Tab-separated table of C-alpha atoms in Angstrom:
chain	number	residue	atom	x	y	z
A	1	UNK	CA	299.962	46.367	45.472
A	2	UNK	CA	298.447	45.399	48.841
A	3	UNK	CA	298.574	48.166	51.478
A	4	UNK	CA	297.331	48.308	55.060
A	5	UNK	CA	295.989	51.752	55.960
A	6	UNK	CA	295.133	52.744	59.534
A	7	UNK	CA	292.360	55.325	59.903
A	8	UNK	CA	291.940	57.114	63.238
A	9	UNK	CA	288.562	58.588	64.184
A	10	UNK	CA	290.031	60.882	66.827
A	11	UNK	CA	288.216	62.580	69.731
A	12	UNK	CA	289.826	65.987	70.148
A	13	UNK	CA	290.641	67.767	73.385
A	14	UNK	CA	290.101	71.309	72.196
A	15	UNK	CA	293.087	73.635	72.656
A	16	UNK	CA	295.104	70.942	74.478
A	17	UNK	CA	297.649	69.999	71.804
A	18	UNK	CA	299.985	68.267	74.254
A	19	UNK	CA	297.351	65.671	75.151
A	20	UNK	CA	296.271	65.217	71.540
A	21	UNK	CA	299.876	64.644	70.497
A	22	UNK	CA	300.426	62.066	73.230
A	23	UNK	CA	297.311	60.172	72.171
A	24	UNK	CA	298.301	60.402	68.508
A	25	UNK	CA	301.627	58.752	69.300
A	26	UNK	CA	299.832	55.896	71.038
A	27	UNK	CA	297.727	55.308	67.916
A	28	UNK	CA	300.842	55.472	65.724
A	29	UNK	CA	302.674	52.971	67.909
A	30	UNK	CA	299.680	50.633	67.853
A	31	UNK	CA	299.281	50.853	64.074
A	32	UNK	CA	302.975	50.578	63.203
A	33	UNK	CA	303.107	46.799	63.574
A	34	UNK	CA	300.282	46.197	61.084
A	35	UNK	CA	299.897	49.217	58.775
A	36	UNK	CA	302.058	51.078	56.273
A	37	UNK	CA	300.084	54.349	56.437
A	38	UNK	CA	298.145	56.046	59.257
A	39	UNK	CA	295.695	58.920	58.717
A	40	UNK	CA	294.303	61.398	61.271
A	41	UNK	CA	291.368	63.861	60.963
A	42	UNK	CA	291.370	67.552	60.139
A	43	UNK	CA	291.999	69.920	63.087
A	44	UNK	CA	292.728	66.991	65.386
A	45	UNK	CA	295.571	68.742	67.208
A	46	UNK	CA	293.462	71.639	68.479
A	47	UNK	CA	289.914	71.525	67.229
A	48	UNK	CA	288.661	74.610	65.337
A	49	UNK	CA	290.678	77.704	66.278
A	50	UNK	CA	287.679	79.926	67.129
A	51	UNK	CA	289.962	82.946	66.836
A	52	UNK	CA	292.653	81.521	69.136
A	53	UNK	CA	295.559	82.805	67.067
A	54	UNK	CA	298.126	81.854	69.709
A	55	UNK	CA	297.811	78.257	68.523
A	56	UNK	CA	298.829	79.006	64.931
A	57	UNK	CA	302.021	77.164	63.998
A	58	UNK	CA	304.484	79.667	62.518
A	59	UNK	CA	307.658	77.599	62.642
A	60	UNK	CA	306.682	74.088	61.498
A	61	UNK	CA	306.984	72.546	64.961
A	62	UNK	CA	304.049	70.174	64.500
A	63	UNK	CA	305.093	68.759	61.165
A	64	UNK	CA	308.625	68.229	62.502
A	65	UNK	CA	307.152	66.360	65.457
A	66	UNK	CA	305.321	63.995	63.122
A	67	UNK	CA	308.426	63.578	60.968
A	68	UNK	CA	310.182	62.280	64.065
A	69	UNK	CA	307.299	59.924	64.880
A	70	UNK	CA	307.215	58.582	61.316
A	71	UNK	CA	310.932	57.797	61.430
A	72	UNK	CA	310.725	56.322	64.928
A	73	UNK	CA	307.821	53.984	64.205
A	74	UNK	CA	308.622	53.373	60.511
A	75	UNK	CA	305.168	54.268	59.221
A	76	UNK	CA	303.880	56.848	56.725
A	77	UNK	CA	301.751	59.505	58.467
A	78	UNK	CA	299.094	61.954	57.285
A	79	UNK	CA	298.861	64.153	60.406
A	80	UNK	CA	295.335	65.479	59.937
A	81	UNK	CA	295.598	69.187	59.308
A	82	UNK	CA	297.632	71.901	60.974
A	83	UNK	CA	296.842	75.656	61.214
A	84	UNK	CA	300.023	77.129	59.750
A	85	UNK	CA	300.961	80.788	59.483
A	86	UNK	CA	302.972	81.960	56.486
A	87	UNK	CA	303.575	85.516	55.219
A	88	UNK	CA	300.752	86.983	57.336
A	89	UNK	CA	298.314	84.349	56.083
A	90	UNK	CA	296.813	81.316	57.829
A	91	UNK	CA	296.515	78.049	55.906
A	92	UNK	CA	294.750	74.832	56.830
A	93	UNK	CA	297.547	72.458	55.846
A	94	UNK	CA	298.036	68.718	55.674
A	95	UNK	CA	301.137	66.680	54.876
A	96	UNK	CA	302.176	63.227	53.765
A	97	UNK	CA	305.277	62.101	55.675
A	98	UNK	CA	306.962	58.832	54.733
A	99	UNK	CA	308.439	56.247	57.089
A	100	UNK	CA	311.880	57.855	56.864
A	101	UNK	CA	310.435	61.144	58.127
A	102	UNK	CA	310.592	62.811	54.700
A	103	UNK	CA	307.773	65.093	53.582
A	104	UNK	CA	306.470	63.709	50.288
A	105	UNK	CA	303.548	66.103	49.861
A	106	UNK	CA	301.888	69.189	51.325
A	107	UNK	CA	298.414	70.522	50.656
A	108	UNK	CA	296.708	73.748	51.699
A	109	UNK	CA	292.922	73.472	51.782
A	110	UNK	CA	291.436	75.110	48.699
A	111	UNK	CA	287.692	74.889	49.329
A	112	UNK	CA	287.095	76.490	52.714
A	113	UNK	CA	284.034	75.850	54.847
A	114	UNK	CA	281.997	79.021	55.592
A	115	UNK	CA	283.351	79.768	59.099
A	116	UNK	CA	286.955	79.341	57.931
A	117	UNK	CA	286.752	82.029	55.291
A	118	UNK	CA	286.990	84.961	57.693
A	119	UNK	CA	290.447	83.978	58.936
A	120	UNK	CA	291.900	81.305	56.607
A	121	UNK	CA	293.530	81.820	53.215
A	122	UNK	CA	292.599	79.217	50.586
A	123	UNK	CA	295.346	77.217	48.958
A	124	UNK	CA	295.825	77.437	45.214
A	125	UNK	CA	297.424	74.131	44.172
A	126	UNK	CA	296.382	70.510	44.144
A	127	UNK	CA	298.805	68.012	45.644
A	128	UNK	CA	299.673	64.751	43.872
A	129	UNK	CA	303.017	63.060	44.518
A	130	UNK	CA	304.865	59.757	44.408
A	131	UNK	CA	305.036	57.443	47.422
A	132	UNK	CA	306.141	53.865	47.963
A	133	UNK	CA	302.490	52.874	47.453
A	134	UNK	CA	301.671	54.778	44.285
A	135	UNK	CA	300.584	58.317	43.501
A	136	UNK	CA	298.798	59.925	46.453
A	137	UNK	CA	296.663	63.062	46.493
A	138	UNK	CA	295.629	65.095	49.532
A	139	UNK	CA	292.403	67.001	50.149
A	140	UNK	CA	290.720	68.306	53.315
A	141	UNK	CA	287.077	67.944	54.358
A	142	UNK	CA	284.891	70.302	52.274
A	143	UNK	CA	287.083	69.640	49.230
A	144	UNK	CA	285.225	66.333	49.043
A	145	UNK	CA	282.192	68.248	47.768
A	146	UNK	CA	283.961	69.438	44.609
A	147	UNK	CA	284.436	66.931	41.763
A	148	UNK	CA	286.735	69.358	39.947
A	149	UNK	CA	289.602	68.829	42.381
A	150	UNK	CA	289.350	65.074	41.869
A	151	UNK	CA	289.406	65.407	38.087
A	152	UNK	CA	292.495	67.593	38.354
A	153	UNK	CA	294.221	64.965	40.497
A	154	UNK	CA	293.202	62.155	38.155
A	155	UNK	CA	294.825	64.021	35.268
A	156	UNK	CA	298.039	63.849	37.316
A	157	UNK	CA	297.676	60.100	37.769
A	158	UNK	CA	296.430	59.968	41.379
A	159	UNK	CA	295.637	56.505	42.740
A	160	UNK	CA	294.965	57.075	46.458
A	161	UNK	CA	293.167	60.195	47.734
A	162	UNK	CA	293.416	60.903	51.454
A	163	UNK	CA	290.890	63.220	53.084
A	164	UNK	CA	291.302	64.331	56.716
A	165	UNK	CA	287.986	65.824	57.824
A	166	UNK	CA	286.118	67.643	60.579
A	167	UNK	CA	282.489	67.188	59.503
A	168	UNK	CA	279.535	67.833	61.813
A	169	UNK	CA	275.820	67.097	61.815
A	170	UNK	CA	275.119	70.795	62.255
A	171	UNK	CA	276.870	71.677	58.996
A	172	UNK	CA	273.538	71.047	57.266
A	173	UNK	CA	272.106	74.191	58.894
A	174	UNK	CA	268.418	74.478	58.056
A	175	UNK	CA	268.767	71.176	56.247
A	176	UNK	CA	268.511	69.461	59.635
A	177	UNK	CA	264.830	70.432	59.617
A	178	UNK	CA	264.460	68.105	56.642
A	179	UNK	CA	266.699	65.316	57.908
A	180	UNK	CA	268.936	65.279	60.981
A	181	UNK	CA	271.112	62.685	59.243
A	182	UNK	CA	271.654	64.842	56.156
A	183	UNK	CA	275.422	65.217	56.541
A	184	UNK	CA	275.926	61.515	57.203
A	185	UNK	CA	274.044	60.699	54.013
A	186	UNK	CA	276.013	63.338	52.105
A	187	UNK	CA	279.458	62.153	53.201
A	188	UNK	CA	278.695	58.475	52.662
A	189	UNK	CA	277.364	59.202	49.174
A	190	UNK	CA	280.342	61.393	48.258
A	191	UNK	CA	282.960	58.920	49.462
A	192	UNK	CA	281.548	56.106	47.361
A	193	UNK	CA	280.841	58.284	44.338
A	194	UNK	CA	284.302	59.854	44.254
A	195	UNK	CA	285.958	56.421	44.356
A	196	UNK	CA	283.827	55.112	41.489
A	197	UNK	CA	283.829	58.157	39.230
A	198	UNK	CA	287.576	58.724	39.512
A	199	UNK	CA	288.845	55.146	39.807
A	200	UNK	CA	290.648	55.899	43.071
A	201	UNK	CA	291.012	54.532	46.567
A	202	UNK	CA	289.556	57.134	48.922
A	203	UNK	CA	290.575	57.296	52.572
A	204	UNK	CA	288.279	59.472	54.682
A	205	UNK	CA	289.254	60.168	58.323
A	206	UNK	CA	286.780	62.222	60.342
A	207	UNK	CA	286.920	63.412	63.938
A	208	UNK	CA	284.824	61.941	66.771
A	209	UNK	CA	282.599	63.088	69.607
A	210	UNK	CA	281.438	66.657	70.264
A	211	UNK	CA	283.391	69.900	70.415
A	212	UNK	CA	282.555	73.509	71.238
A	213	UNK	CA	282.523	75.551	68.045
A	214	UNK	CA	281.663	79.271	67.906
A	215	UNK	CA	279.860	79.004	71.240
A	216	UNK	CA	277.833	75.932	70.309
A	217	UNK	CA	278.255	72.193	70.660
A	218	UNK	CA	279.162	70.587	67.351
A	219	UNK	CA	278.456	66.881	66.886
A	220	UNK	CA	280.978	65.170	64.634
A	221	UNK	CA	279.457	62.653	62.236
A	222	UNK	CA	282.298	60.134	62.393
A	223	UNK	CA	281.727	57.829	59.390
A	224	UNK	CA	285.456	57.377	58.719
A	225	UNK	CA	285.820	54.959	55.824
A	226	UNK	CA	287.817	53.559	52.940
A	227	UNK	CA	286.065	53.303	49.576
A	228	UNK	CA	287.015	51.628	46.302
A	229	UNK	CA	285.575	51.349	42.803
A	230	UNK	CA	283.398	48.246	42.372
A	231	UNK	CA	283.300	47.593	46.122
A	232	UNK	CA	282.190	50.921	47.612
A	233	UNK	CA	282.936	51.209	51.337
A	234	UNK	CA	285.108	48.254	52.345
A	235	UNK	CA	285.497	49.508	55.916
A	236	UNK	CA	283.502	52.234	57.644
A	237	UNK	CA	282.599	53.387	61.142
A	238	UNK	CA	278.854	53.913	61.412
A	239	UNK	CA	279.210	55.964	64.606
A	240	UNK	CA	281.035	59.049	65.871
A	241	UNK	CA	283.014	57.484	68.710
A	242	UNK	CA	286.791	57.385	68.862
A	243	UNK	CA	288.197	54.310	67.141
A	244	UNK	CA	290.892	53.121	64.776
A	245	UNK	CA	290.613	50.514	62.059
A	246	UNK	CA	293.144	49.053	59.649
A	247	UNK	CA	291.910	48.410	56.133
A	248	UNK	CA	293.741	46.318	53.538
A	249	UNK	CA	293.485	47.617	49.989
A	250	UNK	CA	295.059	46.431	46.758
A	251	UNK	CA	295.812	49.096	44.181
A	252	UNK	CA	295.480	46.556	41.358
A	253	UNK	CA	291.702	47.105	41.555
A	254	UNK	CA	292.271	50.489	39.936
A	255	UNK	CA	293.573	48.853	36.761
A	256	UNK	CA	290.419	46.755	36.604
A	257	UNK	CA	288.304	49.877	37.086
A	258	UNK	CA	290.024	51.593	34.174
A	259	UNK	CA	289.601	48.515	32.000
A	260	UNK	CA	285.876	48.515	32.783
A	261	UNK	CA	285.088	52.233	32.738
A	262	UNK	CA	287.948	53.826	30.738
A	263	UNK	CA	287.468	57.112	32.598
A	264	UNK	CA	291.137	58.060	32.522
A	265	UNK	CA	291.396	57.234	28.841
A	266	UNK	CA	288.406	59.487	28.139
A	267	UNK	CA	289.929	62.313	30.211
A	268	UNK	CA	293.133	62.115	28.180
A	269	UNK	CA	291.110	62.474	24.980
A	270	UNK	CA	289.480	65.606	26.407
A	271	UNK	CA	292.917	67.140	26.969
């Protein structure tokens, strides 16, 4: 099945959700005439919270806003990730909203990045669900590092994995002394590898520019991309500036990948 997927490499105005929402709608309107799905980065509404608990969404106002936009512009939306409060816990949450405004899937980030762990509760369940374009799975950023979550999704028949992300050069820590491009090399390698080893279409949407994080400037790596088995990255942004691209994919390539590699057949044998 051919699908056009819009990927937004979004430059965030930290703690100015009204402006970020306005800009998001402009991207959605632009994409709606040519794409069936649009994907935004992790934390794109606010940037990292940095302890600013007043921005936590306790009543679902952001997801309802995107449900309205999806229905208005007739496009499926993955609205990055939203800091949601529930039962005295904070979750880093993403959604898949279809073009009728219906929530098809929700995912709470399971594998938290180091700074998140002091204030964010990890999710406990993978998210694979039916859409008009096949079975979709959701992950967020650092989840990309863990092959186990992909294998779990594959066992549930996932075809398209969508990964909103907020990934920075400085995440390498002391690794930058070895190579300042370490995180770029890591993300590019992971995106291609995960597509090949799991026979999936992977959509990776990272944030753009620089943002203040824990008192320091953080430089986003950009590198938003769509990767497929056989082909690798079919569309990628080799910079960290704000941009949107629309990538056409055909899910029939996944059947060819299984015929060639038989990964899913082998996983079924393993139980």
